[in-house]
């Protein structure tokens, strides 16, 4: 160890150390530590807790020490918590021994510090209400740390310049480790922290290299505050605002840390580093990936916690396999108590597709004191073959001609559970949190476990903060043979779809050409959200319009329903009451109608969004996670036509035979509602510790972990789910979620991997099931049937799943048969499907048919001069006077009955495009072929002739002699003399136009 010179004994070089009578802390041990540091030449100042608080609260003066050592963090009093946070945020450097901070409530009672009870109904004392909330990254609250008991092997972290000795000598030691944070890789990343491990705990079952957590570390913070000691450490000095601070932790909880072999050298090394006060806050290239035409640059941010301007040098090294390393140096005068920036050009052009190693070394007085490394790459152009993309065929995923089964995980980096709620929604793929080190370690472990698919989400301002990190992440997934599903609800949510954002996203990323991305998760957990009280009113106007369109009038609808429509105080028709979704009653038919409305309404939204996304990314798949299986869930049926596979969630199924059979039946039901599309259970699991919303907490406060019996319960529930997925013929899984440890936003812990990187039992069971998950198999063929009728009960499908359907599955399985789900309309066509309306009422010509339904995919108007107009519902289109017009329409079958194309001899049930009464033109045009469920067809061109002035059309589909069905498409055409063109122009346009309409709107 190279020890600093402490002979000056300036106030700003003092080391403050807490020496006090505290529970679970021997003041003699603290005094021993203080004495040993003084013997080593450090300028030591002993402080009681009261002295520390009093000094911190002074307006002028304050604590005249550069570093404060807390000798046993577990004993630090709650009364001084706010003072500790103020000290840390105002430029004071912390060195924390042991821990965890504030796991216990230590308070001053009758002149003595005592450990007080806080009910054990919250995670630690910071949540108890008996102390102010404290947030110290790496230390508190408890979700920022985790415990590793009985550690015997330790390793100095490679690449750091703090400590390279040995510690422990095989002595079992209990350690408190911090949840990692970004390691400072890259430049200009807007990060608020840098995590720099110094000493790693090693063990079996961890991530890369057996690392299980840092026994010693630095946590740098981009704090901005005023000095804790205004003018107090230098005569007549003026304290400028402080940017940046440093904290360090040594997590051994041993009551006599000096008895640990190697501890003294480790402590001195870390203390010297804090007193020197120079750190790289971040460093490297200004992006992790580059695209053609982009010029890389080097940069670094240097934290100087001293009060002096310090001249430093930065050495940037660029290396690649088989090529000589290139170096560039830059001088920087690091500002006092500040973070200073340095930027310089990259010395070489990058070769496409080569992973370059970038290293930044901070040097002071000719010696290296800190370093950061990462990889960067110039992306090579992508020209993937079609077979490289995962596709859906015959109810299975296919890859390169073989069935492919996603064995996945909802992925956020392992450390991400413990971030704050606002940071959680900012997103882990952003410039604040993306970290190559943590991602690589996770992906390596996943590959070892047989995971071939992860799904995650883009959050925050994607264009400003996430795109380069997303591209780097996808490269790393490709290296580990892991495919990715990507959610981006802010841009792709069909309810509020943003076509311009989606266009720019694909232009900016190019990921439509990356087969690593197999799908887009368009909206998260739609489920029953549209029917919640706070949202249901959003759809009242579309509901009224749908009723008028499908029933002809509200009066017709009320006669069909047998009850008055639900109305607001002004008498306007609104959605049925929330209670009507769960309990059956006279409102059953009205609720059935509303369920059909919601299917149609959401189908329209998904239709438009899916078509636009597929226009940009035709080789990638679409899905959306469907939320809980509850009475108000709309996802089991809505929009199944417009996704490539179904993504249900499984939080409603409990452990036991009933839960297993209900989940199996739900899978078979979704096989029916999805018309045989693949099913991937996209979320399921349980929180090991409850959550704050349910006011439940099951937490082992002494061990800082879930109770063992909860781990076994999680394993049993997850094994039940794994078995259900195989037994019911589903295609894949992605449980919630990877990251173990209490989540900062809700204090739940759904993680399958411990914070130290070891697999929890539920994850180990999943690994054992990988051969069963990925074994090639056919879609199950039903051998016995259960007939469902959503309209028979106001509760819809949910009651069936947890009742008669569950029991039917159990009986079929006992008999050794595969259960299938069907309705009275299954296997029928437009000629023989039952003539019943929604709600099981007789069809009367003014109510919607139950098993026949249709939607319009697009309507295009064209003239004989080659002009075209995309027609929106309700629009008025202006066309040149005298133009000869025709119409092409794309329509889709959204219900079970097959549409029959008219033959040479008319027959009942033949399907036509028809103009409704009120149209200015009679139209009856046959569909060109039979149309199966979820299939699309193009009708036309339908000639409209010349429009002299004005034309109004109301179009729908009609089954000959049986009834009209589906969406009504209404629009107007207006003949505008100002748009006239010459005969010559008309002829030229017509020749140019010939053939350009083929295949455009299906």
PDB file of C-alpha atoms in Angstrom, residues 4-6 8-15 42-44 64-67 275 306:
ATOM      1  CA  UNK A   4      -0.351   9.397   1.843  1.00  0.00           C
ATOM      2  CA  UNK A   5       1.624  11.954   3.860  1.00  0.00           C
ATOM      3  CA  UNK A   6      -0.570  13.090   6.780  1.00  0.00           C
ATOM      4  CA  UNK A   8       0.243  18.606   7.705  1.00  0.00           C
ATOM      5  CA  UNK A   9      -2.659  17.857  10.058  1.00  0.00           C
ATOM      6  CA  UNK A  10      -4.815  20.503   8.403  1.00  0.00           C
ATOM      7  CA  UNK A  11      -8.433  20.647   9.519  1.00  0.00           C
ATOM      8  CA  UNK A  12      -9.487  19.698   6.024  1.00  0.00           C
ATOM      9  CA  UNK A  13      -7.439  16.476   6.334  1.00  0.00           C
ATOM     10  CA  UNK A  14      -8.982  15.417   9.610  1.00  0.00           C
ATOM     11  CA  UNK A  15     -10.659  12.049   9.940  1.00  0.00           C
ATOM     12  CA  UNK A  42      -3.938  10.234  10.477  1.00  0.00           C
ATOM     13  CA  UNK A  43      -5.279  13.397  12.045  1.00  0.00           C
ATOM     14  CA  UNK A  44      -8.119  11.815  14.025  1.00  0.00           C
ATOM     15  CA  UNK A  64     -13.863  20.355  10.450  1.00  0.00           C
ATOM     16  CA  UNK A  65     -13.009  16.962   8.981  1.00  0.00           C
ATOM     17  CA  UNK A  66     -12.665  15.636   5.444  1.00  0.00           C
ATOM     18  CA  UNK A  67     -13.933  12.133   6.182  1.00  0.00           C
ATOM     19  CA  UNK A 275      -8.455  12.051   1.499  1.00  0.00           C
ATOM     20  CA  UNK A 306     -10.567  18.649  -2.170  1.00  0.00           C
TER      21      UNK A 306
END
